PDB file of C-alpha atoms in Angstrom:
ATOM      1  CA  MET A 958       4.078 -51.939 -12.837  1.00  0.00           C
ATOM      2  CA  ALA A 959       5.728 -51.486  -9.454  1.00  0.00           C
ATOM      3  CA  PHE A 960       3.571 -50.043  -6.689  1.00  0.00           C
ATOM      4  CA  GLU A 961       4.935 -47.964  -4.185  1.00  0.00           C
ATOM      5  CA  GLN A 962       3.974 -48.730  -0.667  1.00  0.00           C
ATOM      6  CA  ARG A 963       2.928 -45.321   0.762  1.00  0.00           C
ATOM      7  CA  HIS A 964       2.672 -44.941   4.607  1.00  0.00           C
ATOM      8  CA  PRO A 965       0.836 -41.858   6.046  1.00  0.00           C
ATOM      9  CA  PRO A 966       3.482 -39.272   7.663  1.00  0.00           C
ATOM     10  CA  LEU A 967       4.249 -39.904  11.231  1.00  0.00           C
ATOM     11  CA  PRO A 968       2.305 -37.577  13.342  1.00  0.00           C
ATOM     12  CA  THR A 969       4.109 -34.554  14.630  1.00  0.00           C
ATOM     13  CA  PRO A 970       4.046 -34.441  18.527  1.00  0.00           C
ATOM     14  CA  TRP A 971       2.143 -31.221  18.990  1.00  0.00           C
ATOM     15  CA  LEU A 972       2.905 -30.987  22.636  1.00  0.00           C
ATOM     16  CA  PRO A 973       6.443 -30.314  22.524  1.00  0.00           C
ATOM     17  CA  ALA A 974       5.948 -28.033  19.789  1.00  0.00           C
ATOM     18  CA  LEU A 975       3.479 -25.884  21.362  1.00  0.00           C
ATOM     19  CA  LEU A 976       5.533 -25.727  24.520  1.00  0.00           C
ATOM     20  CA  ARG A 977       8.646 -24.648  22.487  1.00  0.00           C
ATOM     21  CA  GLY A 978       6.892 -22.131  20.981  1.00  0.00           C
ATOM     22  CA  LEU A 979       5.635 -20.841  24.298  1.00  0.00           C
ATOM     23  CA  LYS A 980       8.835 -20.517  25.559  1.00  0.00           C
ATOM     24  CA  GLY A 981      10.039 -18.568  22.403  1.00  0.00           C
ATOM     25  CA  PHE A 982      11.983 -21.310  20.648  1.00  0.00           C
ATOM     26  CA  CYS A 983      11.772 -22.739  17.169  1.00  0.00           C
ATOM     27  CA  PRO A 984       8.939 -25.644  17.173  1.00  0.00           C
ATOM     28  CA  SER A 985      11.411 -27.999  15.309  1.00  0.00           C
ATOM     29  CA  CYS A 986      14.631 -27.924  17.219  1.00  0.00           C
ATOM     30  CA  GLY A 987      13.918 -25.853  20.376  1.00  0.00           C
ATOM     31  CA  ILE A 988      17.004 -24.135  20.342  1.00  0.00           C
ATOM     32  CA  GLY A 989      16.730 -21.250  17.608  1.00  0.00           C
ATOM     33  CA  ARG A 990      14.853 -17.894  18.823  1.00  0.00           C
ATOM     34  CA  LEU A 991      11.215 -17.742  17.408  1.00  0.00           C
ATOM     35  CA  PHE A 992      11.209 -13.653  17.766  1.00  0.00           C
ATOM     36  CA  PRO A 993      14.184 -11.771  16.934  1.00  0.00           C
ATOM     37  CA  SER A 994      12.552  -8.709  18.662  1.00  0.00           C
ATOM     38  CA  TYR A 995       9.334  -8.429  20.884  1.00  0.00           C
ATOM     39  CA  ILE A 996       6.664 -10.144  18.779  1.00  0.00           C
ATOM     40  CA  LYS A 997       8.473 -10.187  14.998  1.00  0.00           C
ATOM     41  CA  MET A 998       8.616 -13.545  13.937  1.00  0.00           C
ATOM     42  CA  ALA A 999      11.826 -14.612  12.327  1.00  0.00           C
ATOM     43  CA  HIS A1000      11.644 -15.863   8.621  1.00  0.00           C
ATOM     44  CA  GLU A1001      13.279 -19.169   9.718  1.00  0.00           C
ATOM     45  CA  CYS A1002      14.968 -20.765  12.583  1.00  0.00           C
ATOM     46  CA  PRO A1003      18.614 -19.310  12.832  1.00  0.00           C
ATOM     47  CA  ARG A1004      19.620 -22.721  14.081  1.00  0.00           C
ATOM     48  CA  CYS A1005      17.839 -25.376  11.856  1.00  0.00           C
ATOM     49  CA  ALA A1006      16.608 -23.394   9.106  1.00  0.00           C
ATOM     50  CA  THR A1007      13.157 -24.417   9.380  1.00  0.00           C
ATOM     51  CA  PRO A1008      11.033 -21.827   7.204  1.00  0.00           C
ATOM     52  CA  LEU A1009       8.515 -20.112   9.852  1.00  0.00           C
ATOM     53  CA  THR A1010       6.805 -17.632   7.478  1.00  0.00           C
ATOM     54  CA  PRO A1011       4.225 -19.856   6.331  1.00  0.00           C
ATOM     55  CA  HIS A1012       2.767 -20.185   9.965  1.00  0.00           C
ATOM     56  CA  ARG A1013       1.114 -17.008  10.868  1.00  0.00           C
ATOM     57  CA  ALA A1014      -1.023 -16.366  13.947  1.00  0.00           C
ATOM     58  CA  ASP A1015      -2.468 -13.295  12.726  1.00  0.00           C
ATOM     59  CA  ASP A1016      -5.305 -11.763  15.368  1.00  0.00           C
ATOM     60  CA  ALA A1017      -5.622 -15.128  17.196  1.00  0.00           C
ATOM     61  CA  PRO A1018      -3.252 -14.240  20.042  1.00  0.00           C
ATOM     62  CA  ALA A1019      -4.634 -11.107  20.811  1.00  0.00           C
ATOM     63  CA  TYR A1020      -7.994 -12.660  20.907  1.00  0.00           C
ATOM     64  CA  PHE A1021      -6.710 -15.586  23.333  1.00  0.00           C
ATOM     65  CA  THR A1022      -4.490 -12.954  25.515  1.00  0.00           C
ATOM     66  CA  ILE A1023      -7.634 -10.675  26.245  1.00  0.00           C
ATOM     67  CA  PHE A1024      -9.480 -13.925  27.260  1.00  0.00           C
ATOM     68  CA  ILE A1025      -6.652 -15.152  29.585  1.00  0.00           C
ATOM     69  CA  VAL A1026      -5.978 -11.896  31.346  1.00  0.00           C
ATOM     70  CA  GLY A1027      -9.506 -11.090  31.690  1.00  0.00           C
ATOM     71  CA  HIS A1028     -10.082 -14.401  33.399  1.00  0.00           C
ATOM     72  CA  ILE A1029      -7.341 -13.357  35.674  1.00  0.00           C
ATOM     73  CA  ILE A1030      -7.992  -9.651  36.323  1.00  0.00           C
ATOM     74  CA  VAL A1031     -11.520  -9.793  36.919  1.00  0.00           C
ATOM     75  CA  PRO A1032     -11.861 -12.231  39.517  1.00  0.00           C
ATOM     76  CA  LEU A1033      -9.002 -10.587  41.555  1.00  0.00           C
ATOM     77  CA  MET A1034     -10.947  -7.369  41.131  1.00  0.00           C
ATOM     78  CA  LEU A1035     -13.928  -8.982  42.576  1.00  0.00           C
ATOM     79  CA  VAL A1036     -12.245 -10.535  45.622  1.00  0.00           C
ATOM     80  CA  VAL A1037     -10.528  -7.033  46.218  1.00  0.00           C
ATOM     81  CA  GLU A1038     -13.752  -5.080  46.070  1.00  0.00           C
ATOM     82  CA  ARG A1039     -16.002  -7.659  48.143  1.00  0.00           C
ATOM     83  CA  THR A1040     -12.814  -8.128  50.637  1.00  0.00           C
ATOM     84  CA  TYR A1041     -11.468  -4.197  51.107  1.00  0.00           C
ATOM     85  CA  SER A1042     -13.948  -2.040  49.075  1.00  0.00           C
ATOM     86  CA  PRO A1043     -11.580   0.470  48.018  1.00  0.00           C
ATOM     87  CA  PRO A1044     -12.140   3.844  46.339  1.00  0.00           C
ATOM     88  CA  ASP A1045     -12.291   3.592  42.706  1.00  0.00           C
ATOM     89  CA  TRP A1046      -9.019   5.458  42.407  1.00  0.00           C
ATOM     90  CA  VAL A1047      -7.480   2.397  43.956  1.00  0.00           C
ATOM     91  CA  HIS A1048      -9.006   0.314  41.435  1.00  0.00           C
ATOM     92  CA  MET A1049      -7.742   2.343  38.547  1.00  0.00           C
ATOM     93  CA  THR A1050      -4.386   2.590  40.235  1.00  0.00           C
ATOM     94  CA  ILE A1051      -4.132  -1.373  40.467  1.00  0.00           C
ATOM     95  CA  TRP A1052      -6.028  -2.778  37.509  1.00  0.00           C
ATOM     96  CA  ALA A1053      -5.222  -0.927  34.759  1.00  0.00           C
ATOM     97  CA  PRO A1054      -1.207  -1.190  35.221  1.00  0.00           C
ATOM     98  CA  LEU A1055      -1.646  -4.759  36.033  1.00  0.00           C
ATOM     99  CA  THR A1056      -3.934  -5.563  33.072  1.00  0.00           C
ATOM    100  CA  LEU A1057      -1.416  -3.930  30.547  1.00  0.00           C
ATOM    101  CA  ILE A1058       1.808  -5.682  32.019  1.00  0.00           C
ATOM    102  CA  LEU A1059       0.016  -8.884  32.105  1.00  0.00           C
ATOM    103  CA  SER A1060      -1.305  -8.398  28.680  1.00  0.00           C
ATOM    104  CA  LEU A1061       2.497  -7.570  27.164  1.00  0.00           C
ATOM    105  CA  LEU A1062       3.911 -10.502  29.080  1.00  0.00           C
ATOM    106  CA  ILE A1063       1.373 -13.011  27.880  1.00  0.00           C
ATOM    107  CA  LEU A1064       0.852 -11.958  24.014  1.00  0.00           C
ATOM    108  CA  PRO A1065       4.478 -13.048  22.662  1.00  0.00           C
ATOM    109  CA  ARG A1066       4.102 -16.630  24.758  1.00  0.00           C
ATOM    110  CA  VAL A1067       0.383 -16.841  23.347  1.00  0.00           C
ATOM    111  CA  LYS A1068       1.568 -16.251  19.640  1.00  0.00           C
ATOM    112  CA  GLY A1069       4.648 -18.642  20.231  1.00  0.00           C
ATOM    113  CA  ALA A1070       2.656 -21.365  21.206  1.00  0.00           C
ATOM    114  CA  LEU A1071       0.065 -20.982  18.518  1.00  0.00           C
ATOM    115  CA  ILE A1072       2.854 -20.796  15.889  1.00  0.00           C
ATOM    116  CA  GLY A1073       4.247 -23.787  17.623  1.00  0.00           C
ATOM    117  CA  LEU A1074       0.858 -25.848  17.089  1.00  0.00           C
ATOM    118  CA  GLN A1075       0.625 -24.594  13.595  1.00  0.00           C
ATOM    119  CA  TRP A1076       4.039 -26.195  12.768  1.00  0.00           C
ATOM    120  CA  ALA A1077       3.183 -29.223  14.581  1.00  0.00           C
ATOM    121  CA  LEU A1078      -0.036 -29.836  12.764  1.00  0.00           C
ATOM    122  CA  ASN A1079       1.133 -28.598   9.357  1.00  0.00           C
ATOM    123  CA  VAL A1080      -1.275 -25.622   8.881  1.00  0.00           C
ATOM    124  CA  ARG A1081       0.453 -23.634   6.420  1.00  0.00           C
ATOM    125  CA  ARG A1082      -0.917 -20.444   4.851  1.00  0.00           C
ATOM    126  CA  GLU A1083       0.426 -19.794   1.304  1.00  0.00           C
ATOM    127  CA  ASP A1084       0.018 -16.217  -0.042  1.00  0.00           C
TER     128      ASP A1084
END
């Protein structure tokens, strides 16, 4: 009876995969686009054909985006209030659009980073 020598799989480097996803590229090859549109994920990488559908981020990107944007906007708002004490209409004019813009800019990057991390850690969701 022959025994196979089994080696554990080599660990996938998670940081490059996370950074590739953060930039919106395939976590495997780093060349193919992860999102064909704003945050709609491709079924597979158009360059290397790595399947991407098992790696779904669900609601996590929205939670992380709220966390990040809140930690940027609230301190800035407090500094402006303490330094200049502008009227409330100035606060609404500045912070509401800035919050919306930051959220829209950060959301796809956070989603890509989470998908890249899931790919590197081999976290898959099978339906």
